[in-house]
Amino acid sequence: MVENLQGDSGRGYYLEMLIGTPPQAVADMTEESKGGHTLKKSEKCCSKLNILVDTGSSNFAVAGVPDPDVTSYFNTELSSTYQSQGIEVTVKYSQGSWTGVLGTDVVTIPKGIDGRYTINIATILESENFFLPGVKWHGILGLAYDTLAKPSSSVETFFDSLVKQAKIPNIFSLQMCGAGLPVSGSGTNGGSLVLGGIEPSLYKGNIWYTPIKEEWYYQVEILKLEVGGQNLELDCREYNADKAIVDSGTTLLRLPQKVFSAVVQAIARTSLIQEFSSGFWSGSQLACWDKTERPWSLFPKLSIYMRDENSSRSFRISILPQLYIQPILGIGENLQCYRFGISSSTNALVIGATVMEGFYVIFDRAQRRVGFAVSPCAEVDGSPVSEIEGPFTTTDVASNCVSSITFHEPVLWIASYALMSLCGIILLILIILLLIPPRCQHRYTDNDVVNDESSLVRHRWK
Ligand SMILES: *[C@@H]1O[C@H](CO)[C@@H](O)[C@H](O)[C@H]1NC(C)=O
């Protein structure tokens, strides 16, 4: 399962799959033009579908009808094993969404594990800003927990089905190899998705593990940030506002607004460049240097501290500027332009592709932890662009940086009961006033936006 992915940080990393019986998977778009949208049964068989690997959502969905921006799609009518459940499902991203129909069919992963597995599939019938021009994938593989699955958590996720049917350990790991290469370049950078385990050739040194705080996204606890070795000194809860997640479907490193401002200030202060237009930091402008120059030496290292499994310890993952000052392909003759690979977020710290390209990341669901190790492919001009060090003490940070639903203090329990009662009273009033059955305040209030503003969708670089 090594080298089974293709892609880049700009448009995501994808895996080949075959869907249905026979594993036809793809209809040729050029065939369906005459006479409305009826498809010829003779269309090309057995091309593979490219499926985006996304640890920030939990549905498996593929294009189910022709779309101007996808080169192929899954035609359920041509599969003898397809079974529709007739349930409509919509998944929204802050920019982009799709609506489809739930069903099941048989899937094979040629460069994954042997065998055919019956999986829930949403076939996308309509979408908006989801498939964009130039994107080379036709579907999405949501690898997060069933809590995030639509329309409800009863839709078993792809990976849960795989664990049950293939009897593989409940763990997968991901290596994305686009460090230092142009964003949205040829789209042939490699990567690996290892289903069911850890592949020793994909990392160097030790694996450091941080607990999964809550099983929905892969939510972790960030303790501290350093820019050029200088602690930002923010309250550690700011780093987890309102969650910190590991998401391969997000292009950039996204930081809560306060943290983002502090990081930009610190980088601007530390970097050797006098003036930078604010447009560079906000992502609306590129910065360009002569092709013979490398700007990376002008920028500082960025370190993220996470809590170790032993809660009185931490470790830090560091990315060098080669990962967050990202070359953009083909603008200007003698210039090479770069974008800032960090952006601000209103609701999360997202460890996206910008950071993940430095590491081999282990999603150890069985032991409820995420592991990080230095990735051998995270090298630019022969030098590593990522580091992991530890252990460090956690005496300088709060014992909990995540505002959690599970309170441990009796006082907080009382407060929570009080709030719940208040909530109940308000609901009662609402019932009386509106004569509408109340819906309990859902715990994940942003549940409808699976990938936050994050995603693929938003930060895709055309
Ligand atoms: C946790 O880390 C502390 C500090 O390094 C150490 O003293 C303690 O023995 C560790 N606990 C376990 C269970 O390993």
Coordinates of C-alpha atoms in Angstrom, one line a residue, residues 53-448:
V53 CA -8.7 11.1 0.8
D54 CA -10.3 13.3 3.5
T55 CA -9.9 12.8 7.2
G56 CA -12.2 15.7 7.9
S57 CA -15.5 14.1 6.9
S58 CA -17.2 10.8 7.1
N59 CA -19.2 10.1 3.9
F60 CA -18.1 8.1 0.9
A61 CA -19.5 9.8 -2.2
V62 CA -18.8 9.7 -5.9
A63 CA -20.1 11.5 -8.9
G64 CA -23.2 9.7 -10.1
V65 CA -24.1 11.8 -13.1
P66 CA -22.1 13.7 -15.7
D67 CA -20.7 16.9 -14.5
P68 CA -18.7 19.4 -16.6
D69 CA -15.9 19.3 -14.1
V70 CA -15.5 15.6 -13.7
T71 CA -14.0 13.4 -16.3
S72 CA -15.9 10.3 -15.2
Y73 CA -18.6 9.1 -12.9
F74 CA -20.2 6.0 -11.4
N75 CA -23.2 4.9 -13.3
T76 CA -25.3 2.8 -10.9
E77 CA -27.5 1.4 -13.7
L78 CA -24.5 -0.5 -15.1
S79 CA -23.8 -2.3 -11.8
S80 CA -25.6 -5.5 -11.0
T81 CA -24.7 -5.2 -7.3
Y82 CA -25.8 -1.7 -6.8
Q83 CA -28.6 -1.3 -4.3
S84 CA -30.3 2.0 -3.7
Q85 CA -31.5 2.9 -0.3
G86 CA -33.5 5.7 -1.8
I87 CA -32.4 8.1 1.0
E88 CA -31.3 11.6 -0.1
V89 CA -28.3 13.0 1.5
T90 CA -26.7 16.5 1.4
V91 CA -23.3 17.4 2.6
K92 CA -22.4 21.1 2.9
Y93 CA -19.0 22.8 3.0
S94 CA -18.8 26.5 3.6
Q95 CA -18.0 26.8 -0.1
G96 CA -19.5 23.9 -2.0
S97 CA -21.9 21.2 -1.3
W98 CA -23.4 18.1 -2.9
T99 CA -26.7 16.2 -2.8
G100 CA -26.9 12.6 -3.7
V101 CA -28.7 9.3 -3.0
L102 CA -27.5 6.7 -0.5
G103 CA -26.9 3.1 -1.7
T104 CA -24.5 0.3 -1.4
D105 CA -22.2 -1.4 -3.8
V106 CA -19.1 -3.5 -4.0
V107 CA -15.7 -1.6 -4.0
T108 CA -12.2 -2.7 -4.7
I109 CA -9.0 -0.8 -4.0
P110 CA -6.5 -2.1 -6.5
K111 CA -3.5 -0.6 -4.6
G112 CA -5.0 -1.3 -1.2
I113 CA -6.2 -4.5 0.3
D114 CA -7.3 -7.5 -1.8
G115 CA -10.9 -8.3 -1.9
R116 CA -14.3 -6.8 -2.6
Y117 CA -16.2 -5.0 0.1
T118 CA -19.8 -3.8 0.3
I119 CA -19.8 -0.1 1.2
N120 CA -22.3 2.7 1.7
I121 CA -21.9 5.0 -1.3
A122 CA -23.6 8.3 -1.9
T123 CA -23.9 9.0 -5.6
I124 CA -23.7 12.7 -6.2
L125 CA -26.5 13.9 -8.4
E126 CA -26.1 17.6 -7.9
S127 CA -23.3 19.7 -6.6
E128 CA -22.2 23.2 -6.2
N129 CA -18.6 24.3 -6.1
F130 CA -17.6 20.8 -5.2
F131 CA -16.0 19.5 -8.4
L132 CA -13.9 22.3 -9.7
P133 CA -12.2 22.7 -13.1
G134 CA -8.9 20.8 -13.2
V135 CA -9.5 18.6 -10.2
K136 CA -8.6 15.1 -11.0
W137 CA -10.8 13.2 -8.6
H138 CA -14.4 12.0 -8.9
G139 CA -15.4 11.3 -5.4
I140 CA -14.4 11.7 -1.8
L141 CA -13.5 9.1 0.9
G142 CA -14.4 10.5 4.4
L143 CA -12.2 8.8 6.9
A144 CA -13.4 10.5 10.1
Y145 CA -15.8 9.0 12.6
D146 CA -19.4 8.1 12.0
T147 CA -20.5 10.9 14.2
L148 CA -20.0 13.2 11.2
A149 CA -21.7 10.9 8.7
K150 CA -24.8 12.3 6.9
P151 CA -27.7 12.1 7.1
S152 CA -26.9 10.4 10.4
S153 CA -24.3 8.5 12.2
S154 CA -26.1 5.2 11.4
V155 CA -24.5 5.3 8.0
E156 CA -21.6 3.0 8.5
T157 CA -18.4 4.7 7.2
F158 CA -16.2 3.2 4.6
F159 CA -13.4 2.5 7.0
D160 CA -15.7 0.9 9.6
S161 CA -17.0 -1.4 6.9
L162 CA -13.5 -2.2 5.8
V163 CA -12.4 -3.1 9.3
K164 CA -15.4 -5.4 9.8
Q165 CA -15.3 -7.1 6.4
A166 CA -11.5 -7.3 5.8
K167 CA -10.8 -7.9 9.4
I168 CA -8.0 -5.4 9.4
P169 CA -6.8 -3.6 12.6
N170 CA -8.7 -0.4 13.2
I171 CA -5.9 1.9 12.1
F172 CA -4.8 3.7 9.0
S173 CA -1.9 5.9 8.2
L174 CA -1.2 8.6 5.6
Q175 CA 1.9 10.1 4.0
M176 CA 1.5 13.0 1.6
C177 CA 4.6 13.8 -0.5
G178 CA 4.2 17.3 -1.9
A179 CA 6.8 19.2 0.1
G180 CA 8.5 22.0 -1.8
L181 CA 6.8 21.1 -5.1
P182 CA 4.5 23.5 -6.9
V183 CA 1.0 23.7 -5.6
S184 CA -1.4 22.2 -8.1
G185 CA 1.5 21.2 -10.3
S186 CA 1.4 18.1 -12.4
G187 CA -0.8 16.4 -9.9
T188 CA 1.5 13.4 -9.8
N189 CA 3.2 13.8 -6.5
G190 CA 3.0 10.6 -4.6
G191 CA 1.7 9.6 -1.3
S192 CA 0.6 6.5 0.6
L193 CA -2.6 5.5 2.4
V194 CA -1.9 2.4 4.5
L195 CA -5.2 0.7 5.5
G196 CA -5.0 -1.4 8.6
G197 CA -1.5 -0.5 9.9
I198 CA 1.8 1.2 9.9
E199 CA 4.5 0.8 7.2
P200 CA 8.0 1.2 8.6
S201 CA 9.5 2.5 5.3
L202 CA 7.3 5.5 5.5
Y203 CA 8.9 7.2 8.5
K204 CA 12.2 7.9 10.3
G205 CA 12.8 8.1 14.0
N206 CA 10.1 7.7 16.6
I207 CA 6.3 8.0 16.3
W208 CA 4.9 10.4 18.8
Y209 CA 1.3 10.0 19.8
T210 CA -1.3 12.5 21.0
P211 CA -4.7 11.3 22.3
I212 CA -7.8 11.9 20.3
K213 CA -9.9 14.2 22.5
E214 CA -13.2 13.4 20.9
E215 CA -14.1 11.0 18.2
W216 CA -15.8 13.0 15.5
Y217 CA -13.1 14.8 13.6
Y218 CA -9.7 13.7 14.6
Q219 CA -9.6 16.2 17.4
V220 CA -6.3 16.7 19.3
E221 CA -5.0 19.0 22.0
I222 CA -2.6 21.8 21.0
L223 CA -0.6 23.1 24.0
K224 CA 1.7 25.8 22.5
L225 CA 3.0 27.4 19.3
E226 CA 6.4 28.7 18.6
V227 CA 7.6 30.9 15.8
G228 CA 11.4 30.9 15.3
G229 CA 11.7 29.3 18.7
Q230 CA 9.7 32.1 20.4
N231 CA 6.6 31.0 22.4
L232 CA 3.5 32.9 21.2
E233 CA 2.4 33.0 24.9
L234 CA -1.3 32.8 24.2
D235 CA -3.7 31.1 26.6
C236 CA -3.6 27.5 25.4
R237 CA -7.3 27.4 24.9
E238 CA -6.9 29.8 22.0
Y239 CA -5.1 27.1 20.1
N240 CA -8.1 24.8 20.5
A241 CA -10.9 27.3 19.7
D242 CA -13.2 25.7 19.2
K243 CA -11.3 22.6 18.2
A244 CA -8.0 21.5 16.8
I245 CA -8.2 18.8 14.1
V246 CA -6.1 16.8 11.7
D247 CA -7.6 17.1 8.3
S248 CA -6.1 15.8 5.1
G249 CA -8.9 17.4 3.1
T250 CA -7.9 20.9 4.1
T251 CA -5.1 22.5 2.1
L252 CA -3.6 24.9 4.5
L253 CA -2.7 25.2 8.1
R254 CA -5.6 27.1 9.5
L255 CA -5.4 29.0 12.7
P256 CA -8.1 30.6 14.9
Q257 CA -8.1 34.3 14.2
K258 CA -6.3 35.4 17.4
V259 CA -3.6 32.8 16.9
F260 CA -3.3 33.6 13.2
S261 CA -2.7 37.3 13.9
A262 CA -0.1 36.4 16.5
V263 CA 1.7 34.1 14.1
V264 CA 1.7 36.6 11.2
Q265 CA 3.1 39.2 13.5
A266 CA 5.8 36.9 14.8
I267 CA 6.7 35.8 11.3
A268 CA 6.8 39.3 10.0
R269 CA 9.0 40.3 13.0
T270 CA 11.3 37.4 12.6
S271 CA 11.6 37.3 8.9
L272 CA 14.4 39.2 7.3
I273 CA 12.0 40.9 4.9
Q274 CA 11.2 44.5 5.5
E275 CA 7.9 45.0 3.9
F276 CA 5.2 42.6 3.1
S277 CA 1.8 43.6 1.8
S278 CA -1.0 42.4 4.0
G279 CA -2.4 40.7 0.9
F280 CA 0.3 38.1 1.1
W281 CA -0.7 37.1 4.7
S282 CA -4.4 37.1 3.9
G283 CA -3.8 34.9 0.8
S284 CA -5.0 37.3 -1.8
Q285 CA -1.5 38.0 -3.1
L286 CA 1.6 36.1 -4.0
A287 CA 5.2 37.1 -3.2
C288 CA 7.7 36.6 -6.0
W289 CA 11.4 36.3 -6.2
D290 CA 13.9 35.9 -9.0
K291 CA 13.9 32.3 -10.1
T292 CA 17.5 31.9 -9.0
E293 CA 16.7 32.8 -5.4
R294 CA 15.2 30.7 -2.6
P295 CA 13.2 32.8 -0.2
W296 CA 12.9 30.1 2.5
S297 CA 16.0 31.2 4.5
L298 CA 14.3 34.4 5.2
F299 CA 11.5 32.8 7.2
P300 CA 11.3 31.2 10.7
K301 CA 10.5 27.6 11.7
L302 CA 7.0 27.0 13.1
S303 CA 6.5 24.5 16.0
I304 CA 3.2 23.1 17.3
Y305 CA 3.3 21.4 20.7
M306 CA 0.8 18.6 21.4
R307 CA 0.0 16.7 24.5
D308 CA 1.7 13.3 24.8
E309 CA -0.1 10.1 25.8
N310 CA 1.5 10.7 29.2
S311 CA -0.4 14.0 30.0
S312 CA 2.5 15.5 31.9
R313 CA 4.6 15.5 28.7
S314 CA 4.4 17.0 25.3
F315 CA 6.2 16.8 22.0
R316 CA 6.5 19.3 19.2
I317 CA 6.2 19.0 15.4
S318 CA 7.9 21.7 13.5
I319 CA 7.6 22.8 9.9
L320 CA 10.2 24.7 8.1
P321 CA 9.3 27.6 5.7
Q322 CA 9.6 25.2 2.7
L323 CA 6.3 23.8 3.8
Y324 CA 4.4 27.0 4.5
I325 CA 5.9 29.3 1.8
Q326 CA 4.6 27.4 -1.2
P327 CA 5.7 27.7 -4.8
I328 CA 3.0 28.4 -7.3
L329 CA 3.5 27.0 -10.8
G330 CA 4.0 29.1 -13.9
I331 CA 3.5 32.8 -13.1
G332 CA 6.0 35.1 -14.8
E333 CA 9.1 34.3 -16.8
N334 CA 12.0 35.0 -14.5
L335 CA 10.0 35.0 -11.3
Q336 CA 9.0 32.2 -9.0
C337 CA 5.9 33.1 -6.9
Y338 CA 4.9 31.8 -3.6
R339 CA 1.8 31.8 -1.4
F340 CA 1.4 31.8 2.3
G341 CA 0.3 28.4 3.4
I342 CA -1.4 29.5 6.6
S343 CA -4.8 31.1 6.9
S344 CA -7.2 32.1 9.5
S345 CA -10.4 30.3 10.7
T346 CA -13.3 31.3 12.7
N347 CA -13.9 28.0 14.3
A348 CA -10.9 25.7 14.3
L349 CA -7.2 25.0 14.2
V350 CA -6.8 22.7 11.3
I351 CA -3.7 20.7 10.7
G352 CA -4.1 20.5 6.9
A353 CA -1.9 19.4 4.1
T354 CA 0.6 22.2 4.6
V355 CA 1.6 20.5 7.9
M356 CA 0.8 16.9 7.0
E357 CA 3.2 16.9 4.0
G358 CA 6.0 17.0 6.6
F359 CA 4.9 13.8 8.4
Y360 CA 3.7 10.3 8.3
V361 CA 0.5 10.6 10.3
I362 CA -1.0 7.5 12.0
F363 CA -4.7 7.5 12.7
D364 CA -4.8 4.9 15.5
R365 CA -8.5 4.6 16.1
A366 CA -8.1 1.4 18.1
Q367 CA -6.0 3.2 20.7
R368 CA -7.7 6.5 20.2
R369 CA -4.6 8.4 19.3
V370 CA -3.0 10.2 16.4
G371 CA 0.7 9.6 15.8
F372 CA 3.3 11.8 14.0
A373 CA 6.7 10.7 12.6
V374 CA 9.1 12.5 10.3
S375 CA 8.4 11.5 6.7
P376 CA 11.4 10.7 4.5
C377 CA 9.7 12.3 1.5
A378 CA 9.5 15.7 3.4
E379 CA 12.8 16.9 1.9
V380 CA 13.5 19.9 -0.3
D381 CA 16.9 20.1 -2.0
G382 CA 18.1 17.2 0.0
S383 CA 17.3 18.7 3.5
P384 CA 14.5 17.7 5.8
V385 CA 11.7 20.3 6.1
S386 CA 10.0 18.8 9.2
E387 CA 11.1 17.8 12.7
I388 CA 9.7 16.1 15.7
E389 CA 11.2 16.5 19.2
G390 CA 10.3 15.5 22.7
P391 CA 9.5 14.9 25.4
F392 CA 8.9 18.3 27.0
T393 CA 7.3 19.1 30.3
T394 CA 3.8 20.5 30.4
T395 CA 4.1 22.3 33.7
D396 CA 4.0 25.6 31.9
V397 CA 0.5 25.0 30.4
A398 CA -3.0 24.4 31.8
S399 CA -3.9 20.8 32.5
N400 CA -6.6 21.0 29.9
C401 CA -6.6 23.3 26.9
V402 CA -9.8 21.9 25.4
S403 CA -13.1 23.2 26.6
S404 CA -14.8 20.0 27.0
I405 CA -18.4 18.7 27.4
T406 CA -17.2 16.1 29.8
F407 CA -16.7 18.2 32.9
H408 CA -14.7 16.7 35.7
E409 CA -15.4 19.3 38.4
P410 CA -18.6 18.9 40.5
V411 CA -19.0 22.7 40.3
L412 CA -19.1 22.5 36.5
W413 CA -21.6 19.7 36.7
I414 CA -23.9 22.0 38.7
A415 CA -23.3 24.7 36.2
S416 CA -24.1 22.4 33.4
Y417 CA -27.3 21.2 35.0
A418 CA -28.3 24.8 35.6
L419 CA -27.6 25.6 31.9
M420 CA -29.5 22.5 30.8
S421 CA -32.5 23.5 32.9
L422 CA -32.4 27.0 31.5
C423 CA -32.2 25.4 28.0
G424 CA -35.2 23.3 28.9
I425 CA -37.2 26.3 30.0
I426 CA -36.4 28.2 26.8
L427 CA -37.4 25.2 24.8
L428 CA -40.7 25.0 26.6
I429 CA -41.4 28.6 25.9
L430 CA -40.5 27.9 22.3
I431 CA -42.9 25.0 22.2
I432 CA -45.7 27.2 23.5
L433 CA -44.9 30.1 21.3
L434 CA -44.3 28.3 18.1
L435 CA -46.3 25.1 18.5
I436 CA -43.4 23.4 16.8
P437 CA -41.8 20.3 18.2
P438 CA -38.5 21.4 19.7
R439 CA -35.3 20.0 18.5
C440 CA -32.7 19.5 21.1
Q441 CA -29.7 21.7 20.7
H442 CA -27.3 19.5 18.9
R443 CA -24.0 19.0 20.4
Y444 CA -22.0 19.6 17.3
T445 CA -23.6 22.8 16.3
D446 CA -21.7 23.1 13.1
N447 CA -22.5 19.5 12.2
D448 CA -23.9 20.5 8.9

